[in-house]
């Protein structure tokens, strides 16, 4: 067969054969029927031209694996994209006898995995099995690569725990009980259009983590991050630890955490949030420790009992934080509370302002909390201020309005 000759010729350079532009895993014996063990056939396709620019094609089907696949630099693995409800994607799944901690291992030839890509594939492993969709080998530096249009039903997602640089992770959705969606260390990487749906994992690690390598992980960008699903008792949603110059643009949270945080920022510098930051509340706080230069362009959060910024931002040094805009949601109403030039903190804390037709008759309030009159009239008052803390405390009118 010509395919067999091509593979043989790769071992015999004198024959003059060049690596083909594309190899179909079915041509090397992969069944894709969900029953046969396809590990050896797919690995044969990957091993045919390691380190040479080759596309490995995965037609629609369910490819059963019993051991990790080793992918090499400059290889492009491509299938048929799946969705949450897709009936016939290209899926790699761990069989019951699977031995290993990842479905695909990025193998460094000479310690380097570069200019590779994995696209349009679905990954599946059992909950809490510890089996990732993609994981860098312990000696692999990952650079100038792309992982896109992936659907994860795996216990772990994409774990790049060595060093990664100038690599794109985009258009990725996690549908199963994933513990860690994305974890990476390195510089100048882009995470874009990351969507965690459905179940939540049980491990304490954050869903999305950017962590220190030998130095600070620098210049990474996260865009359009959506995290929702079932409640998680201990997980944080995004964690930065040992980073510099991180930009996060447009974040939406719809999953409650009770012991974790919405966002954890530790040992990090020059962290910028732009666009929408939605879903921060007392159950999904922003934790800031030993960090400086945290800039939040606009903070949007639900009103769930929070009346002060320190109830939603847990900072050990308020001088390290700047919030340029703040918007509070109370039921179906939104309040634009501050302008971009307003100092929100007043030496570290400031009461949030609400609007109502009368002073509060319920709830626990602190001295200095303000309720603006939503139906002001001539001769009335601009609002009420709490002068004695309590439930509901003692309130006094302020701001007489001329007749």
Short mmCIF file of N, CA and C in Angstrom, two decimals, residues 365-370 384-390 392-398:
data_model
loop_
_atom_site.label_atom_id
_atom_site.label_comp_id
_atom_site.label_asym_id
_atom_site.label_seq_id
_atom_site.Cartn_x
_atom_site.Cartn_y
_atom_site.Cartn_z
N UNK A 365 -27.19 47.65 58.35
CA UNK A 365 -26.53 48.79 57.71
C UNK A 365 -25.43 49.34 58.60
N UNK A 366 -24.50 50.04 57.98
CA UNK A 366 -23.39 50.62 58.70
C UNK A 366 -23.46 52.14 58.68
N UNK A 367 -22.78 52.76 59.63
CA UNK A 367 -22.72 54.22 59.66
C UNK A 367 -22.10 54.73 58.36
N UNK A 368 -22.76 55.71 57.78
CA UNK A 368 -22.27 56.29 56.53
C UNK A 368 -22.93 55.74 55.30
N UNK A 369 -23.68 54.63 55.40
CA UNK A 369 -24.41 54.13 54.24
C UNK A 369 -25.45 55.16 53.82
N UNK A 370 -25.62 55.31 52.52
CA UNK A 370 -26.48 56.35 51.97
C UNK A 370 -27.52 55.74 51.05
N UNK A 384 -31.22 59.77 52.51
CA UNK A 384 -31.08 59.42 53.93
C UNK A 384 -29.69 58.84 54.16
N UNK A 385 -29.16 59.10 55.34
CA UNK A 385 -27.85 58.58 55.70
C UNK A 385 -27.96 57.85 57.03
N UNK A 386 -27.27 56.70 57.15
CA UNK A 386 -27.30 55.91 58.37
C UNK A 386 -26.35 56.54 59.39
N UNK A 387 -26.89 56.93 60.55
CA UNK A 387 -26.07 57.56 61.58
C UNK A 387 -25.79 56.62 62.75
N UNK A 388 -26.55 55.53 62.85
CA UNK A 388 -26.31 54.52 63.87
C UNK A 388 -26.43 53.15 63.21
N UNK A 389 -25.38 52.36 63.30
CA UNK A 389 -25.42 51.05 62.66
C UNK A 389 -26.45 50.16 63.33
N UNK A 390 -27.02 49.24 62.57
CA UNK A 390 -27.99 48.31 63.13
C UNK A 390 -28.86 47.71 62.07
N UNK A 392 -32.74 48.03 61.17
CA UNK A 392 -32.06 48.65 60.02
C UNK A 392 -31.17 49.81 60.39
N UNK A 393 -30.94 50.09 61.66
CA UNK A 393 -30.15 51.25 62.06
C UNK A 393 -31.00 52.51 62.15
N UNK A 394 -30.34 53.62 62.43
CA UNK A 394 -31.02 54.91 62.53
C UNK A 394 -30.65 55.76 61.32
N UNK A 395 -31.66 56.30 60.65
CA UNK A 395 -31.47 57.04 59.40
C UNK A 395 -31.94 58.48 59.58
N UNK A 396 -31.24 59.42 58.98
CA UNK A 396 -31.61 60.82 59.01
C UNK A 396 -31.62 61.37 57.59
N UNK A 397 -32.56 62.33 57.37
CA UNK A 397 -32.62 62.99 56.07
C UNK A 397 -31.40 63.88 55.88
N UNK A 398 -31.02 64.07 54.64
CA UNK A 398 -29.99 65.06 54.32
C UNK A 398 -30.32 65.71 53.00
#
